Amino acid sequence: MNNVTFEPGCRNNWHSHTGGQILIAVGGVDYYQERGKEVQRLELGDVVEIAPNIEHWHGAAPDSWFSHIAIECNPQTNNNKWLDPVSDEEYAEAVGKK
């Protein structure tokens, strides 16, 4: 379990977790997106349950810091697979819709 903070506009690469992940929003505004799906806006108290092997990214809104608790499920066997960066174009398109 980690408390992760993103500065405005910061996001991680596309990635997946073999054991899944749970995100709990604890401050600011965040965006979460699974590959091929619409982006979700997250605010204080929102929870996202991510199934194993789902490619996704998450990061702060362009104008807001964001913090969440990231829980790695099945820690004995959970491995992260880091993929391509979320491009500036992908990010702008995603957050511009919400």
Tab-separated table of N, CA and C in Angstrom:
chain	number	residue	atom	x	y	z
A	1	MET	N	0.859	-1.161	0.000
A	1	MET	CA	0.000	0.000	0.000
A	1	MET	C	0.910	1.230	0.000
A	2	ASN	N	0.612	2.173	-0.901
A	2	ASN	CA	1.411	3.392	-0.999
A	2	ASN	C	0.502	4.611	-1.096
A	3	ASN	N	0.941	5.719	-0.494
A	3	ASN	CA	0.275	6.995	-0.686
A	3	ASN	C	1.052	7.713	-1.781
A	4	VAL	N	0.423	7.905	-2.934
A	4	VAL	CA	1.085	8.464	-4.106
A	4	VAL	C	0.517	9.848	-4.389
A	5	THR	N	1.408	10.823	-4.626
A	5	THR	CA	0.988	12.186	-4.937
A	5	THR	C	1.534	12.586	-6.295
A	6	PHE	N	0.667	13.187	-7.114
A	6	PHE	CA	1.025	13.673	-8.437
A	6	PHE	C	0.905	15.192	-8.449
A	7	GLU	N	1.883	15.880	-9.033
A	7	GLU	CA	1.751	17.319	-9.236
A	7	GLU	C	0.800	17.564	-10.407
A	8	PRO	N	0.283	18.783	-10.556
A	8	PRO	CA	-0.652	19.061	-11.657
A	8	PRO	C	-0.087	18.617	-13.014
A	9	GLY	N	-0.919	17.904	-13.768
A	9	GLY	CA	-0.547	17.441	-15.103
A	9	GLY	C	0.305	16.188	-15.145
A	10	CYS	N	0.761	15.715	-13.999
A	10	CYS	CA	1.611	14.520	-13.951
A	10	CYS	C	0.751	13.262	-14.060
A	11	ARG	N	1.242	12.291	-14.813
A	11	ARG	CA	0.553	10.997	-14.918
A	11	ARG	C	1.611	9.928	-15.122
A	12	ASN	N	1.217	8.692	-14.823
A	12	ASN	CA	2.152	7.598	-15.040
A	12	ASN	C	1.949	7.005	-16.436
A	13	ASN	N	2.813	6.078	-16.809
A	13	ASN	CA	2.679	5.384	-18.093
A	13	ASN	C	1.495	4.434	-18.052
A	14	TRP	N	1.057	3.998	-19.224
A	14	TRP	CA	0.144	2.864	-19.293
A	14	TRP	C	0.835	1.716	-18.570
A	15	HIS	N	0.073	0.954	-17.814
A	15	HIS	CA	0.656	-0.172	-17.092
A	15	HIS	C	-0.448	-1.127	-16.661
A	16	SER	N	-0.053	-2.284	-16.169
A	16	SER	CA	-1.012	-3.253	-15.628
A	16	SER	C	-0.369	-3.940	-14.433
A	17	HIS	N	-1.197	-4.627	-13.657
A	17	HIS	CA	-0.756	-5.347	-12.459
A	17	HIS	C	-1.321	-6.766	-12.551
A	18	THR	N	-0.478	-7.757	-12.436
A	18	THR	CA	-0.965	-9.139	-12.560
A	18	THR	C	-1.923	-9.510	-11.437
A	19	GLY	N	-1.830	-8.831	-10.301
A	19	GLY	CA	-2.719	-9.130	-9.182
A	19	GLY	C	-3.824	-8.121	-8.980
A	20	GLY	N	-3.907	-7.119	-9.858
A	20	GLY	CA	-4.909	-6.074	-9.704
A	20	GLY	C	-4.437	-4.958	-8.795
A	21	GLN	N	-5.276	-3.943	-8.659
A	21	GLN	CA	-4.940	-2.771	-7.850
A	21	GLN	C	-6.233	-2.096	-7.402
A	22	ILE	N	-6.175	-1.424	-6.264
A	22	ILE	CA	-7.279	-0.602	-5.772
A	22	ILE	C	-6.715	0.796	-5.544
A	23	LEU	N	-7.427	1.809	-6.041
A	23	LEU	CA	-7.049	3.203	-5.826
A	23	LEU	C	-8.119	3.872	-4.967
A	24	ILE	N	-7.686	4.606	-3.941
A	24	ILE	CA	-8.589	5.360	-3.078
A	24	ILE	C	-8.153	6.817	-3.128
A	25	ALA	N	-8.998	7.688	-3.683
A	25	ALA	CA	-8.673	9.102	-3.795
A	25	ALA	C	-8.718	9.763	-2.424
A	26	VAL	N	-7.620	10.463	-2.067
A	26	VAL	CA	-7.557	11.109	-0.752
A	26	VAL	C	-7.336	12.615	-0.837
A	27	GLY	N	-7.195	13.161	-2.048
A	27	GLY	CA	-7.054	14.609	-2.164
A	27	GLY	C	-6.879	15.062	-3.594
A	28	GLY	N	-7.427	16.218	-3.934
A	28	GLY	CA	-7.277	16.795	-5.265
A	28	GLY	C	-8.173	16.144	-6.299
A	29	VAL	N	-7.776	16.270	-7.572
A	29	VAL	CA	-8.550	15.734	-8.695
A	29	VAL	C	-7.644	14.860	-9.548
A	30	ASP	N	-8.123	13.673	-9.845
A	30	ASP	CA	-7.345	12.691	-10.601
A	30	ASP	C	-8.160	12.207	-11.784
A	31	TYR	N	-7.455	11.652	-12.756
A	31	TYR	CA	-8.095	10.965	-13.872
A	31	TYR	C	-7.557	9.545	-13.935
A	32	TYR	N	-8.444	8.609	-14.241
A	32	TYR	CA	-8.104	7.194	-14.379
A	32	TYR	C	-8.705	6.724	-15.695
A	33	GLN	N	-7.926	5.965	-16.460
A	33	GLN	CA	-8.449	5.467	-17.727
A	33	GLN	C	-7.905	4.078	-18.029
A	34	GLU	N	-8.820	3.188	-18.402
A	34	GLU	CA	-8.441	1.880	-18.921
A	34	GLU	C	-8.326	1.999	-20.431
A	35	ARG	N	-7.380	1.282	-21.005
A	35	ARG	CA	-7.167	1.364	-22.453
A	35	ARG	C	-8.458	1.010	-23.197
A	36	GLY	N	-8.841	1.893	-24.127
A	36	GLY	CA	-10.034	1.674	-24.932
A	36	GLY	C	-11.333	2.120	-24.293
A	37	LYS	N	-11.266	2.686	-23.072
A	37	LYS	CA	-12.480	3.131	-22.381
A	37	LYS	C	-12.415	4.624	-22.092
A	38	GLU	N	-13.559	5.181	-21.710
A	38	GLU	CA	-13.626	6.590	-21.342
A	38	GLU	C	-12.870	6.841	-20.042
A	39	VAL	N	-12.304	8.018	-19.922
A	39	VAL	CA	-11.602	8.415	-18.713
A	39	VAL	C	-12.611	8.652	-17.585
A	40	GLN	N	-12.172	8.421	-16.349
A	40	GLN	CA	-12.997	8.694	-15.162
A	40	GLN	C	-12.325	9.787	-14.344
A	41	ARG	N	-13.104	10.746	-13.896
A	41	ARG	CA	-12.597	11.796	-13.003
A	41	ARG	C	-12.775	11.299	-11.572
A	42	LEU	N	-11.720	11.388	-10.781
A	42	LEU	CA	-11.760	10.929	-9.391
A	42	LEU	C	-11.545	12.096	-8.448
A	43	GLU	N	-12.341	12.117	-7.390
A	43	GLU	CA	-12.212	13.133	-6.349
A	43	GLU	C	-12.212	12.447	-4.992
A	44	LEU	N	-12.007	13.216	-3.939
A	44	LEU	CA	-11.901	12.712	-2.577
A	44	LEU	C	-12.939	11.629	-2.275
A	45	GLY	N	-12.465	10.465	-1.834
A	45	GLY	CA	-13.342	9.373	-1.444
A	45	GLY	C	-13.685	8.388	-2.545
A	46	ASP	N	-13.408	8.728	-3.801
A	46	ASP	CA	-13.689	7.790	-4.892
A	46	ASP	C	-12.746	6.595	-4.823
A	47	VAL	N	-13.269	5.435	-5.203
A	47	VAL	CA	-12.503	4.186	-5.184
A	47	VAL	C	-12.602	3.532	-6.558
A	48	VAL	N	-11.472	3.039	-7.052
A	48	VAL	CA	-11.438	2.298	-8.307
A	48	VAL	C	-10.831	0.932	-8.028
A	49	GLU	N	-11.557	-0.124	-8.401
A	49	GLU	CA	-11.037	-1.486	-8.298
A	49	GLU	C	-10.610	-1.915	-9.695
A	50	ILE	N	-9.322	-2.202	-9.857
A	50	ILE	CA	-8.757	-2.530	-11.159
A	50	ILE	C	-8.482	-4.032	-11.201
A	51	ALA	N	-9.109	-4.706	-12.124
A	51	ALA	CA	-8.936	-6.156	-12.259
A	51	ALA	C	-7.511	-6.474	-12.726
A	52	PRO	N	-7.049	-7.690	-12.475
A	52	PRO	CA	-5.717	-8.088	-12.935
A	52	PRO	C	-5.555	-7.910	-14.445
A	53	ASN	N	-4.355	-7.495	-14.823
A	53	ASN	CA	-3.925	-7.399	-16.227
A	53	ASN	C	-4.680	-6.382	-17.068
A	54	ILE	N	-5.343	-5.414	-16.449
A	54	ILE	CA	-6.032	-4.344	-17.177
A	54	ILE	C	-5.042	-3.198	-17.398
A	55	GLU	N	-4.804	-2.848	-18.663
A	55	GLU	CA	-3.918	-1.733	-18.964
A	55	GLU	C	-4.625	-0.421	-18.651
A	56	HIS	N	-3.938	0.459	-17.911
A	56	HIS	CA	-4.541	1.704	-17.457
A	56	HIS	C	-3.458	2.725	-17.135
A	57	TRP	N	-3.901	3.957	-16.907
A	57	TRP	CA	-3.038	5.014	-16.377
A	57	TRP	C	-3.859	5.846	-15.411
A	58	HIS	N	-3.170	6.610	-14.560
A	58	HIS	CA	-3.831	7.557	-13.675
A	58	HIS	C	-2.879	8.711	-13.402
A	59	GLY	N	-3.466	9.871	-13.144
A	59	GLY	CA	-2.648	11.048	-12.886
A	59	GLY	C	-3.504	12.249	-12.531
A	60	ALA	N	-2.811	13.324	-12.163
A	60	ALA	CA	-3.483	14.528	-11.688
A	60	ALA	C	-4.125	15.315	-12.828
A	61	ALA	N	-5.137	16.074	-12.465
A	61	ALA	CA	-5.743	17.024	-13.399
A	61	ALA	C	-4.707	18.093	-13.752
A	62	PRO	N	-4.889	18.784	-14.874
A	62	PRO	CA	-3.916	19.801	-15.277
A	62	PRO	C	-3.734	20.928	-14.262
A	63	ASP	N	-4.767	21.186	-13.462
A	63	ASP	CA	-4.735	22.321	-12.538
A	63	ASP	C	-4.881	21.919	-11.072
A	64	SER	N	-4.555	20.657	-10.745
A	64	SER	CA	-4.745	20.204	-9.365
A	64	SER	C	-3.722	19.137	-8.977
A	65	TRP	N	-3.176	19.279	-7.791
A	65	TRP	CA	-2.403	18.179	-7.205
A	65	TRP	C	-3.385	17.054	-6.926
A	66	PHE	N	-2.879	15.849	-6.783
A	66	PHE	CA	-3.745	14.720	-6.480
A	66	PHE	C	-2.986	13.689	-5.666
A	67	SER	N	-3.666	13.106	-4.684
A	67	SER	CA	-3.097	12.008	-3.901
A	67	SER	C	-4.080	10.863	-3.847
A	68	HIS	N	-3.548	9.652	-3.905
A	68	HIS	CA	-4.377	8.469	-3.711
A	68	HIS	C	-3.584	7.399	-2.981
A	69	ILE	N	-4.322	6.524	-2.325
A	69	ILE	CA	-3.738	5.320	-1.739
A	69	ILE	C	-3.820	4.255	-2.822
A	70	ALA	N	-2.687	3.671	-3.186
A	70	ALA	CA	-2.641	2.607	-4.189
A	70	ALA	C	-2.365	1.296	-3.465
A	71	ILE	N	-3.294	0.370	-3.587
A	71	ILE	CA	-3.168	-0.928	-2.927
A	71	ILE	C	-2.888	-1.981	-3.996
A	72	GLU	N	-1.750	-2.620	-3.879
A	72	GLU	CA	-1.386	-3.713	-4.790
A	72	GLU	C	-2.007	-4.993	-4.235
A	73	CYS	N	-2.923	-5.589	-4.966
A	73	CYS	CA	-3.600	-6.803	-4.524
A	73	CYS	C	-2.702	-8.013	-4.777
A	74	ASN	N	-2.877	-9.061	-3.998
A	74	ASN	CA	-2.097	-10.293	-4.142
A	74	ASN	C	-0.595	-9.998	-4.185
A	75	PRO	N	-0.046	-9.340	-3.159
A	75	PRO	CA	1.336	-8.846	-3.228
A	75	PRO	C	2.403	-9.936	-3.431
A	76	GLN	N	2.130	-11.158	-3.035
A	76	GLN	CA	3.129	-12.205	-3.210
A	76	GLN	C	3.370	-12.543	-4.682
A	77	THR	N	2.359	-12.306	-5.521
A	77	THR	CA	2.481	-12.680	-6.929
A	77	THR	C	2.236	-11.522	-7.889
A	78	ASN	N	1.923	-10.339	-7.362
A	78	ASN	CA	1.585	-9.200	-8.211
A	78	ASN	C	2.842	-8.597	-8.826
A	79	ASN	N	2.858	-8.504	-10.148
A	79	ASN	CA	3.946	-7.852	-10.866
A	79	ASN	C	3.370	-6.732	-11.714
A	80	ASN	N	4.075	-5.613	-11.741
A	80	ASN	CA	3.670	-4.494	-12.594
A	80	ASN	C	4.308	-4.664	-13.960
A	81	LYS	N	3.551	-4.339	-14.993
A	81	LYS	CA	4.079	-4.321	-16.353
A	81	LYS	C	3.959	-2.891	-16.851
A	82	TRP	N	5.097	-2.200	-16.992
A	82	TRP	CA	5.103	-0.811	-17.440
A	82	TRP	C	5.156	-0.777	-18.956
A	83	LEU	N	4.309	0.061	-19.542
A	83	LEU	CA	4.134	0.129	-20.988
A	83	LEU	C	4.487	1.530	-21.488
A	84	ASP	N	3.916	1.937	-22.607
A	84	ASP	CA	4.229	3.203	-23.249
A	84	ASP	C	3.724	4.389	-22.435
A	85	PRO	N	4.398	5.538	-22.576
A	85	PRO	CA	3.935	6.744	-21.894
A	85	PRO	C	2.566	7.186	-22.419
A	86	VAL	N	1.818	7.867	-21.577
A	86	VAL	CA	0.585	8.531	-22.007
A	86	VAL	C	1.050	9.830	-22.661
A	87	SER	N	0.827	9.950	-23.951
A	87	SER	CA	1.321	11.124	-24.677
A	87	SER	C	0.581	12.381	-24.229
A	88	ASP	N	1.180	13.526	-24.517
A	88	ASP	CA	0.519	14.800	-24.213
A	88	ASP	C	-0.827	14.885	-24.933
A	89	GLU	N	-0.882	14.348	-26.158
A	89	GLU	CA	-2.128	14.379	-26.932
A	89	GLU	C	-3.200	13.495	-26.283
A	90	GLU	N	-2.824	12.274	-25.868
A	90	GLU	CA	-3.771	11.377	-25.198
A	90	GLU	C	-4.297	12.009	-23.915
A	91	TYR	N	-3.377	12.591	-23.134
A	91	TYR	CA	-3.751	13.197	-21.869
A	91	TYR	C	-4.702	14.370	-22.104
A	92	ALA	N	-4.350	15.269	-23.034
A	92	ALA	CA	-5.193	16.440	-23.303
A	92	ALA	C	-6.572	16.022	-23.787
A	93	GLU	N	-6.630	15.009	-24.647
A	93	GLU	CA	-7.927	14.544	-25.122
A	93	GLU	C	-8.744	13.957	-23.974
A	94	ALA	N	-8.106	13.174	-23.120
A	94	ALA	CA	-8.814	12.535	-22.000
A	94	ALA	C	-9.360	13.565	-21.015
A	95	VAL	N	-8.522	14.472	-20.547
A	95	VAL	CA	-8.978	15.407	-19.514
A	95	VAL	C	-9.821	16.539	-20.085
A	96	GLY	N	-9.728	16.782	-21.381
A	96	GLY	CA	-10.550	17.819	-22.007
A	96	GLY	C	-12.002	17.433	-22.126
A	97	LYS	N	-12.287	16.129	-22.025
A	97	LYS	CA	-13.656	15.625	-22.146
A	97	LYS	C	-14.426	15.725	-20.854
A	98	LYS	N	-13.733	15.930	-19.735
A	98	LYS	CA	-14.405	15.914	-18.438
A	98	LYS	C	-14.359	17.263	-17.774
